[in-house]
Amino acid sequence: MTENSYPELYGFWRSSATYRVRVALGLKQIQTIEHTIDIDGGAQRDPAFIAINPLGAVPAFIEPGQPALTQSLAILEYLDETVSEPALMPADARGRARVRSIAAMLTSDTHPLLVPRVKRYLKEDIGMDDAGWRRWQTHWMSTGLEAVEARLACEPDTGTFCHGDHVTIADICLASVTVVRDVFGIKIANIPTIDRIIQTCESLPAFMAAKPSRQTGAPQAAR
Amino acid sequence: MTENSYPELYGFWRSSATYRVRVALGLKQIQTIEHTIDIDGGAQRDPAFIAINPLGAVPAFIEPGQPALTQSLAILEYLDETVSEPALMPADARGRARVRSIAAMLTSDTHPLLVPRVKRYLKEDIGMDDAGWRRWQTHWMSTGLEAVEARLACEPDTGTFCHGDHVTIADICLASVTVVRDVFGIKIANIPTIDRIIQTCESLPAFMAAKPSRQTGAPQAAR
């Protein structure tokens, strides 16, 4: 098998959205070639990457001979539809709605406020300083995780993981926010259900291997 | 049939996420009782609504005797899985990935930056003025729509609608951003493919009936 016959993932060590895809690929045991796009250095806007993904965004997941798939949740659902084991979604429609709803609280309500392009706008256009950015980051990360905690703590479908006793897309999205929280050293108290679930996730090889600190390009300080 | 045997939708006239669910319910011809939660007045934090949806967020979709379903995309996928006609997703996995990816560009990359709680933070904590908010709103709406336009204009799967010749979740999410753009009177030039698709969507009864200006609670000026 030549290198070209593997799927390719374009990502960045710290990218929360790349992490999600990396975990799913690990759980499904799909061997992939990962390429680093240095977001801090602006490599997502390089012509070389634009030729691969005209959107200039990571993650991009490319199956041999196919156009790039983009947007982490779309990639997760695709992987789950095309590689059945282990299933990352519940078997029932209401269960899937709950998993997608928890995932959206993290990937729509929380994460988009914390990305580099928002930081750039706030710093360059509004003149926000580092302390202001830190408050912003902490505020939205806390708001998002506390809202998820409120659900997980009281809804009967919560189990070992966010939904029952198997890893779902909700756990992958939850862990994708907590790994970034940890990269930035943000402390959020009083989320015991999340802490418990994340501890279980992080004991699984696919989550361990996907950690930002273990990726190519991670600075020494993050290791 | 008593009023209680219909599903209920809790929403707000101008809410982009409520609009999405309203369009899907209309397309699927699911009769629903809609209740207004006055987001501008803070009614989403009223104990009466928290008892219905502890998250204090619209939209909330409630089937008789069931807990609330939340997050517009999770509700759209649920409606599509449980009421088959008309299908709002393509039949093939790569098509579904493309539709979910376009939807996420709007519901994750764009819309979360434009919601009332972000406006409140920017105004109250950072002291952003009305002109600053307008620039912010215009910047992120343009960035999001222009990125979607770039895809729609060059990808071969674009048809009468975002994906082929049938309405999908991608069209619903696209229209949910353009209706809010119109409520706020924001002009974005050079998105001809989007303009064409939206014009077609808006000729359909389900999109027409879901328009913010036609909802209970819409101010006279928006009608």
Short mmCIF file of C-alpha atoms in Angstrom, two decimals:
data_model
loop_
_atom_site.label_atom_id
_atom_site.label_comp_id
_atom_site.label_asym_id
_atom_site.label_seq_id
_atom_site.Cartn_x
_atom_site.Cartn_y
_atom_site.Cartn_z
CA MET A 1 0.00 0.00 0.00
CA THR A 2 1.56 3.31 -1.01
CA GLU A 3 1.32 6.39 1.15
CA ASN A 4 -1.17 7.84 -1.33
CA SER A 5 -3.75 5.21 -0.67
CA TYR A 6 -4.32 6.39 2.91
CA PRO A 7 -6.77 9.17 3.72
CA GLU A 8 -5.13 12.45 4.71
CA LEU A 9 -5.98 14.82 7.52
CA TYR A 10 -4.83 18.44 7.42
CA GLY A 11 -4.78 19.87 10.92
CA PHE A 12 -2.97 21.80 13.61
CA TRP A 13 -1.65 20.52 16.94
CA ARG A 14 -3.86 22.77 19.11
CA SER A 15 -6.93 22.87 16.88
CA SER A 16 -9.99 21.70 18.76
CA ALA A 17 -11.79 20.79 15.56
CA THR A 18 -8.82 18.76 14.28
CA TYR A 19 -8.70 16.94 17.62
CA ARG A 20 -12.31 15.79 17.17
CA VAL A 21 -11.56 14.18 13.83
CA ARG A 22 -8.33 12.67 15.14
CA VAL A 23 -10.20 10.99 18.02
CA ALA A 24 -12.87 9.59 15.70
CA LEU A 25 -10.25 8.24 13.29
CA GLY A 26 -8.51 6.60 16.26
CA LEU A 27 -11.70 5.05 17.64
CA LYS A 28 -12.59 3.68 14.20
CA GLN A 29 -8.98 2.60 13.64
CA ILE A 30 -8.72 4.40 10.31
CA GLN A 31 -5.08 4.88 9.47
CA THR A 32 -4.44 8.40 8.16
CA ILE A 33 -1.54 10.59 7.10
CA GLU A 34 -1.72 13.82 9.11
CA HIS A 35 -0.25 17.06 7.75
CA THR A 36 0.36 20.11 9.90
CA ILE A 37 -0.95 23.50 8.81
CA ASP A 38 0.62 26.15 11.02
CA ILE A 39 -2.39 28.29 11.92
CA ASP A 40 -0.34 30.62 14.12
CA GLY A 41 1.92 31.29 11.13
CA GLY A 42 -0.99 31.82 8.72
CA ALA A 43 -0.26 28.69 6.64
CA GLN A 44 -4.01 28.14 6.21
CA ARG A 45 -3.93 31.07 3.76
CA ASP A 46 -0.93 29.76 1.74
CA PRO A 47 -1.70 29.06 -1.93
CA ALA A 48 -0.35 25.52 -1.43
CA PHE A 49 -3.07 24.77 1.13
CA ILE A 50 -5.78 26.75 -0.66
CA ALA A 51 -5.22 24.43 -3.63
CA ILE A 52 -6.06 21.52 -1.32
CA ASN A 53 -8.89 23.20 0.60
CA PRO A 54 -10.12 26.44 -0.98
CA LEU A 55 -11.71 27.37 2.36
CA GLY A 56 -8.32 27.62 4.01
CA ALA A 57 -9.63 25.89 7.12
CA VAL A 58 -8.58 22.92 9.21
CA PRO A 59 -9.51 20.19 9.60
CA ALA A 60 -9.75 18.97 6.03
CA PHE A 61 -10.16 15.24 5.55
CA ILE A 62 -9.29 13.82 2.15
CA GLU A 63 -10.01 10.34 0.92
CA PRO A 64 -7.83 9.24 -2.02
CA GLY A 65 -9.08 10.83 -5.24
CA GLN A 66 -11.93 12.70 -3.55
CA PRO A 67 -12.48 16.38 -2.78
CA ALA A 68 -11.75 17.54 0.77
CA LEU A 69 -14.40 17.11 3.44
CA THR A 70 -14.54 20.03 5.85
CA GLN A 71 -16.16 21.00 9.16
CA SER A 72 -15.41 18.63 12.00
CA LEU A 73 -18.98 17.59 12.80
CA ALA A 74 -19.75 16.84 9.16
CA ILE A 75 -16.59 14.70 9.03
CA LEU A 76 -17.53 12.90 12.27
CA GLU A 77 -21.00 12.06 10.98
CA TYR A 78 -19.49 10.93 7.67
CA LEU A 79 -17.00 8.65 9.39
CA ASP A 80 -19.78 7.23 11.53
CA GLU A 81 -21.98 6.57 8.51
CA THR A 82 -19.24 4.93 6.45
CA VAL A 83 -17.32 2.95 9.11
CA SER A 84 -19.84 1.35 11.39
CA GLU A 85 -17.71 0.13 14.31
CA PRO A 86 -17.66 1.42 16.96
CA ALA A 87 -20.86 3.43 16.47
CA LEU A 88 -20.45 7.02 17.66
CA MET A 89 -24.18 7.75 17.66
CA PRO A 90 -27.04 6.13 19.62
CA ALA A 91 -29.38 3.77 17.77
CA ASP A 92 -32.56 5.82 18.45
CA ALA A 93 -33.59 9.17 16.92
CA ARG A 94 -34.20 10.91 20.28
CA GLY A 95 -30.80 9.70 21.49
CA ARG A 96 -29.15 11.04 18.37
CA ALA A 97 -30.96 14.37 18.85
CA ARG A 98 -29.63 14.58 22.41
CA VAL A 99 -26.06 13.76 21.32
CA ARG A 100 -26.21 16.29 18.47
CA SER A 101 -27.67 18.90 20.81
CA ILE A 102 -24.88 18.49 23.38
CA ALA A 103 -22.31 18.52 20.56
CA ALA A 104 -23.79 21.77 19.19
CA MET A 105 -23.60 23.44 22.62
CA LEU A 106 -19.85 22.92 22.36
CA THR A 107 -19.13 23.28 18.64
CA SER A 108 -21.63 26.08 17.93
CA ASP A 109 -22.32 27.91 21.19
CA THR A 110 -18.81 27.73 22.64
CA HIS A 111 -15.90 26.96 20.34
CA PRO A 112 -16.55 29.52 17.52
CA LEU A 113 -16.06 32.36 20.01
CA LEU A 114 -12.58 31.11 20.89
CA VAL A 115 -10.91 30.73 17.51
CA PRO A 116 -7.86 32.64 16.21
CA ARG A 117 -9.79 34.81 13.74
CA VAL A 118 -12.03 36.13 16.54
CA LYS A 119 -8.97 36.80 18.69
CA ARG A 120 -7.40 38.67 15.77
CA TYR A 121 -10.49 40.87 15.30
CA LEU A 122 -10.77 41.66 19.00
CA LYS A 123 -7.08 42.53 19.28
CA GLU A 124 -6.51 44.33 16.00
CA ASP A 125 -9.85 46.03 15.42
CA ILE A 126 -11.04 46.67 18.96
CA GLY A 127 -7.68 46.90 20.70
CA MET A 128 -8.42 44.22 23.26
CA ASP A 129 -5.35 43.47 25.38
CA ASP A 130 -4.12 40.05 26.55
CA ALA A 131 -5.99 40.29 29.85
CA GLY A 132 -9.20 41.14 28.01
CA TRP A 133 -8.77 38.17 25.71
CA ARG A 134 -8.14 35.94 28.71
CA ARG A 135 -11.40 37.15 30.32
CA TRP A 136 -13.26 36.60 27.05
CA GLN A 137 -11.80 33.09 26.67
CA THR A 138 -12.57 32.16 30.26
CA HIS A 139 -16.08 33.64 30.12
CA TRP A 140 -17.25 31.73 27.05
CA MET A 141 -15.51 28.52 27.95
CA SER A 142 -17.09 28.59 31.43
CA THR A 143 -20.50 29.54 30.07
CA GLY A 144 -20.41 26.66 27.60
CA LEU A 145 -19.07 24.00 29.94
CA GLU A 146 -21.37 25.02 32.80
CA ALA A 147 -24.40 24.78 30.51
CA VAL A 148 -23.34 21.29 29.41
CA GLU A 149 -22.66 20.32 33.04
CA ALA A 150 -26.19 21.44 34.00
CA ARG A 151 -27.62 19.03 31.43
CA LEU A 152 -25.30 16.10 32.10
CA ALA A 153 -25.82 16.34 35.85
CA CYS A 154 -29.60 16.07 35.70
CA GLU A 155 -30.60 14.24 32.54
CA PRO A 156 -31.29 10.52 33.01
CA ASP A 157 -29.57 9.51 29.77
CA THR A 158 -26.15 10.55 31.08
CA GLY A 159 -24.08 7.45 31.84
CA THR A 160 -20.41 6.59 31.95
CA PHE A 161 -20.23 8.95 28.99
CA CYS A 162 -22.40 11.91 27.92
CA HIS A 163 -25.03 9.55 26.55
CA GLY A 164 -25.15 6.10 28.08
CA ASP A 165 -22.13 3.87 28.38
CA HIS A 166 -20.55 4.24 24.96
CA VAL A 167 -18.47 7.04 23.49
CA THR A 168 -20.49 9.28 21.18
CA ILE A 169 -19.82 12.39 19.17
CA ALA A 170 -20.91 14.38 22.25
CA ASP A 171 -17.94 13.07 24.26
CA ILE A 172 -15.54 13.84 21.43
CA CYS A 173 -16.83 17.44 21.27
CA LEU A 174 -16.73 17.79 25.04
CA ALA A 175 -13.13 16.58 25.20
CA SER A 176 -12.21 18.90 22.31
CA VAL A 177 -13.15 21.88 24.48
CA THR A 178 -11.48 20.60 27.64
CA VAL A 179 -8.18 19.87 25.86
CA VAL A 180 -8.07 23.46 24.65
CA ARG A 181 -8.99 24.66 28.15
CA ASP A 182 -5.97 22.71 29.40
CA VAL A 183 -3.64 24.03 26.69
CA PHE A 184 -4.49 27.56 27.86
CA GLY A 185 -4.43 26.59 31.55
CA ILE A 186 -7.95 27.84 32.22
CA LYS A 187 -9.49 26.53 35.44
CA ILE A 188 -13.23 25.96 35.65
CA ALA A 189 -14.59 24.74 38.97
CA ASN A 190 -17.83 22.88 39.65
CA ILE A 191 -18.17 20.75 36.57
CA PRO A 192 -17.88 17.35 38.31
CA THR A 193 -19.88 15.36 35.76
CA ILE A 194 -17.72 16.69 32.93
CA ASP A 195 -14.55 16.03 34.95
CA ARG A 196 -15.65 12.42 35.52
CA ILE A 197 -16.53 11.80 31.86
CA ILE A 198 -13.34 13.41 30.57
CA GLN A 199 -11.23 11.34 32.93
CA THR A 200 -12.80 8.20 31.46
CA CYS A 201 -12.34 9.45 27.88
CA GLU A 202 -8.72 10.29 28.49
CA SER A 203 -8.02 6.75 29.63
CA LEU A 204 -8.90 5.51 26.12
CA PRO A 205 -6.02 5.19 23.61
CA ALA A 206 -7.80 7.16 20.84
CA PHE A 207 -8.27 10.19 23.10
CA MET A 208 -4.76 9.87 24.51
CA ALA A 209 -3.14 9.74 21.06
CA ALA A 210 -5.12 12.77 19.85
CA LYS A 211 -3.93 15.10 22.63
CA PRO A 212 -2.54 18.44 21.41
CA SER A 213 0.67 17.96 23.38
CA ARG A 214 1.42 14.76 21.45
CA GLN A 215 1.13 16.27 17.97
CA THR A 216 3.82 17.41 15.55
CA GLY A 217 4.26 21.15 15.94
CA ALA A 218 3.33 21.32 19.63
CA PRO A 219 5.80 23.58 21.42
CA GLN A 220 7.99 22.09 24.12
CA ALA A 221 6.06 23.98 26.82
CA ALA A 222 2.83 22.20 25.88
CA ARG A 223 4.32 18.71 26.18
CA MET B 1 -57.59 16.66 18.71
CA THR B 2 -56.87 18.92 21.67
CA GLU B 3 -54.27 21.66 21.56
CA ASN B 4 -52.05 19.54 23.79
CA SER B 5 -51.63 16.80 21.26
CA TYR B 6 -49.68 19.05 18.90
CA PRO B 7 -45.92 19.50 19.21
CA GLU B 8 -44.88 22.89 20.58
CA LEU B 9 -42.14 25.21 19.42
CA TYR B 10 -40.75 27.88 21.73
CA GLY B 11 -39.13 30.62 19.71
CA PHE B 12 -38.68 34.30 18.99
CA TRP B 13 -39.72 36.25 15.89
CA ARG B 14 -36.19 37.31 14.88
CA SER B 15 -34.31 34.20 16.06
CA SER B 16 -32.34 32.67 13.22
CA ALA B 17 -32.28 29.27 14.92
CA THR B 18 -36.06 29.31 15.49
CA TYR B 19 -36.55 30.21 11.83
CA ARG B 20 -34.66 27.08 10.77
CA VAL B 21 -36.98 24.81 12.74
CA ARG B 22 -40.06 26.72 11.56
CA VAL B 23 -39.08 26.20 7.91
CA ALA B 24 -38.46 22.47 8.43
CA LEU B 25 -41.80 22.05 10.21
CA GLY B 26 -43.48 23.85 7.32
CA LEU B 27 -41.75 21.76 4.65
CA LYS B 28 -42.69 18.56 6.48
CA GLN B 29 -46.20 19.90 7.13
CA ILE B 30 -45.99 19.24 10.85
CA GLN B 31 -48.63 21.32 12.61
CA THR B 32 -47.16 22.94 15.72
CA ILE B 33 -48.21 25.40 18.40
CA GLU B 34 -45.59 28.19 18.53
CA HIS B 35 -44.97 30.16 21.71
CA THR B 36 -43.04 33.42 21.79
CA ILE B 37 -40.18 33.88 24.24
CA ASP B 38 -39.20 37.56 24.25
CA ILE B 39 -35.40 37.32 24.03
CA ASP B 40 -34.99 41.11 23.99
CA GLY B 41 -36.90 41.27 27.28
CA GLY B 42 -34.94 38.42 28.86
CA ALA B 43 -37.91 36.00 28.96
CA GLN B 44 -35.55 33.12 28.19
CA ARG B 45 -34.33 33.44 31.79
CA ASP B 46 -37.82 33.48 33.36
CA PRO B 47 -38.48 30.61 35.77
CA ALA B 48 -41.60 29.76 33.74
CA PHE B 49 -39.50 29.05 30.67
CA ILE B 50 -36.62 27.47 32.59
CA ALA B 51 -39.15 24.90 33.85
CA ILE B 52 -39.84 24.03 30.19
CA ASN B 53 -36.26 24.25 28.95
CA PRO B 54 -33.64 24.39 31.71
CA LEU B 55 -31.14 25.74 29.20
CA GLY B 56 -33.14 28.93 28.74
CA ALA B 57 -32.57 28.84 25.00
CA VAL B 58 -34.75 28.98 21.92
CA PRO B 59 -35.67 27.11 19.90
CA ALA B 60 -37.06 24.33 22.06
CA PHE B 61 -39.19 21.75 20.31
CA ILE B 62 -41.47 19.64 22.47
CA GLU B 63 -43.39 16.58 21.40
CA PRO B 64 -46.35 15.72 23.65
CA GLY B 65 -45.15 14.04 26.83
CA GLN B 66 -41.46 14.24 25.89
CA PRO B 67 -38.57 16.35 27.14
CA ALA B 68 -37.61 19.40 25.07
CA LEU B 69 -35.32 18.96 22.12
CA THR B 70 -32.85 21.83 21.73
CA GLN B 71 -30.31 23.16 19.23
CA SER B 72 -31.72 23.86 15.80
CA LEU B 73 -29.52 21.49 13.81
CA ALA B 74 -30.22 18.60 16.18
CA ILE B 75 -33.95 19.33 15.79
CA LEU B 76 -33.67 19.51 11.99
CA GLU B 77 -31.88 16.16 11.80
CA TYR B 78 -34.46 14.65 14.19
CA LEU B 79 -37.37 15.90 12.10
CA ASP B 80 -35.69 14.55 8.98
CA GLU B 81 -35.14 11.15 10.58
CA THR B 82 -38.67 10.82 11.94
CA VAL B 83 -40.75 12.39 9.14
CA SER B 84 -39.36 11.16 5.85
CA GLU B 85 -41.08 13.43 3.29
CA PRO B 86 -39.73 15.63 1.89
CA ALA B 87 -36.18 14.47 2.67
CA LEU B 88 -33.97 17.37 3.76
CA MET B 89 -30.73 15.44 3.33
CA PRO B 90 -29.17 13.81 0.24
CA ALA B 91 -29.30 10.04 -0.08
CA ASP B 92 -25.51 9.54 -0.18
CA ALA B 93 -22.97 9.92 2.63
CA ARG B 94 -20.68 12.36 0.77
CA GLY B 95 -23.70 14.47 -0.14
CA ARG B 96 -24.79 14.53 3.49
CA ALA B 97 -21.25 15.51 4.52
CA ARG B 98 -21.33 18.42 2.06
CA VAL B 99 -24.74 19.60 3.28
CA ARG B 100 -23.68 19.34 6.94
CA SER B 101 -20.44 21.15 6.14
CA ILE B 102 -22.21 24.09 4.47
CA ALA B 103 -24.73 24.17 7.32
CA ALA B 104 -21.91 24.29 9.87
CA MET B 105 -20.23 27.21 8.07
CA LEU B 106 -23.42 29.14 8.82
CA THR B 107 -24.56 27.75 12.17
CA SER B 108 -21.10 27.34 13.73
CA ASP B 109 -18.72 29.71 11.97
CA THR B 110 -21.12 32.61 11.46
CA HIS B 111 -24.29 32.76 13.54
CA PRO B 112 -22.83 32.21 17.07
CA LEU B 113 -20.86 35.45 16.73
CA LEU B 114 -24.05 37.43 16.10
CA VAL B 115 -26.28 36.41 18.98
CA PRO B 116 -27.66 38.68 21.75
CA ARG B 117 -25.40 37.31 24.50
CA VAL B 118 -22.28 38.17 22.47
CA LYS B 119 -23.67 41.63 21.78
CA ARG B 120 -24.32 42.05 25.51
CA TYR B 121 -20.74 41.07 26.42
CA LEU B 122 -19.20 43.36 23.80
CA LYS B 123 -21.36 46.31 24.86
CA GLU B 124 -21.38 45.86 28.63
CA ASP B 125 -17.94 44.39 29.30
CA ILE B 126 -15.87 45.94 26.52
CA GLY B 127 -17.85 49.13 26.00
CA MET B 128 -18.41 48.59 22.28
CA ASP B 129 -20.71 51.25 20.84
CA ASP B 130 -23.51 50.79 18.30
CA ALA B 131 -21.22 51.57 15.36
CA GLY B 132 -18.70 49.02 16.60
CA TRP B 133 -21.40 46.37 16.93
CA ARG B 134 -22.61 47.17 13.41
CA ARG B 135 -19.08 46.70 12.07
CA TRP B 136 -18.75 43.41 13.98
CA GLN B 137 -22.12 42.18 12.71
CA THR B 138 -21.32 43.15 9.10
CA HIS B 139 -17.81 41.70 9.26
CA TRP B 140 -18.81 38.21 10.45
CA MET B 141 -21.93 38.01 8.32
CA SER B 142 -19.93 38.99 5.21
CA THR B 143 -17.08 36.62 6.08
CA GLY B 144 -19.51 33.72 6.52
CA LEU B 145 -21.65 34.38 3.46
CA GLU B 146 -18.66 35.07 1.21
CA ALA B 147 -17.05 31.77 2.25
CA VAL B 148 -20.27 29.92 1.47
CA GLU B 149 -20.60 31.79 -1.85
CA ALA B 150 -17.04 30.72 -2.79
CA ARG B 151 -18.06 27.08 -2.34
CA LEU B 152 -21.46 27.28 -3.98
CA ALA B 153 -20.10 29.14 -7.00
CA CYS B 154 -17.46 26.53 -7.85
CA GLU B 155 -18.58 23.17 -6.51
CA PRO B 156 -20.27 20.94 -9.09
CA ASP B 157 -22.93 19.68 -6.65
CA THR B 158 -24.53 23.11 -6.38
CA GLY B 159 -27.85 23.13 -8.25
CA THR B 160 -31.12 24.99 -7.99
CA PHE B 161 -30.43 24.78 -4.27
CA CYS B 162 -27.18 24.49 -2.28
CA HIS B 163 -27.00 20.78 -3.04
CA GLY B 164 -28.75 19.62 -6.18
CA ASP B 165 -32.33 20.45 -6.98
CA HIS B 166 -34.03 19.76 -3.67
CA VAL B 167 -34.15 21.82 -0.49
CA THR B 168 -31.75 20.54 2.15
CA ILE B 169 -30.75 21.57 5.63
CA ALA B 170 -28.00 23.68 3.99
CA ASP B 171 -30.61 25.91 2.30
CA ILE B 172 -32.53 26.29 5.55
CA CYS B 173 -29.36 27.38 7.37
CA LEU B 174 -28.37 29.72 4.54
CA ALA B 175 -31.79 31.39 4.54
CA SER B 176 -31.65 31.67 8.34
CA VAL B 177 -28.61 33.92 8.02
CA THR B 178 -29.96 35.99 5.13
CA VAL B 179 -33.29 36.69 6.89
CA VAL B 180 -31.38 38.07 9.86
CA ARG B 181 -29.16 40.09 7.50
CA ASP B 182 -32.37 41.58 6.09
CA VAL B 183 -33.88 42.30 9.52
CA PHE B 184 -30.78 44.34 10.31
CA GLY B 185 -30.62 45.88 6.82
CA ILE B 186 -27.06 44.72 6.18
CA LYS B 187 -26.02 44.80 2.52
CA ILE B 188 -23.54 42.25 1.21
CA ALA B 189 -22.53 42.55 -2.44
CA ASN B 190 -21.11 39.84 -4.73
CA ILE B 191 -22.91 36.77 -3.48
CA PRO B 192 -24.85 36.02 -6.68
CA THR B 193 -25.18 32.26 -6.16
CA ILE B 194 -26.57 32.81 -2.67
CA ASP B 195 -28.91 35.54 -3.95
CA ARG B 196 -30.24 33.18 -6.61
CA ILE B 197 -30.76 30.26 -4.21
CA ILE B 198 -32.42 32.44 -1.58
CA GLN B 199 -34.78 33.92 -4.16
CA THR B 200 -35.89 30.39 -5.03
CA CYS B 201 -36.25 29.40 -1.36
CA GLU B 202 -38.29 32.48 -0.60
CA SER B 203 -40.79 31.57 -3.31
CA LEU B 204 -41.68 28.42 -1.33
CA PRO B 205 -44.58 28.65 1.15
CA ALA B 206 -42.64 27.12 4.07
CA PHE B 207 -39.88 29.74 3.79
CA MET B 208 -42.41 32.55 3.28
CA ALA B 209 -44.45 31.60 6.33
CA ALA B 210 -41.35 31.37 8.53
CA LYS B 211 -40.15 34.93 7.83
CA PRO B 212 -39.37 36.97 10.94
CA SER B 213 -41.64 39.81 9.79
CA ARG B 214 -44.63 37.46 9.78
CA GLN B 215 -44.24 36.20 13.35
CA THR B 216 -46.05 37.18 16.52
CA GLY B 217 -43.96 39.74 18.35
CA ALA B 218 -42.36 41.27 15.25
CA PRO B 219 -42.38 45.07 15.58
CA GLN B 220 -44.37 47.08 13.05
CA ALA B 221 -41.13 48.38 11.49
CA ALA B 222 -40.04 44.83 10.58
CA ARG B 223 -43.29 43.97 8.78
#
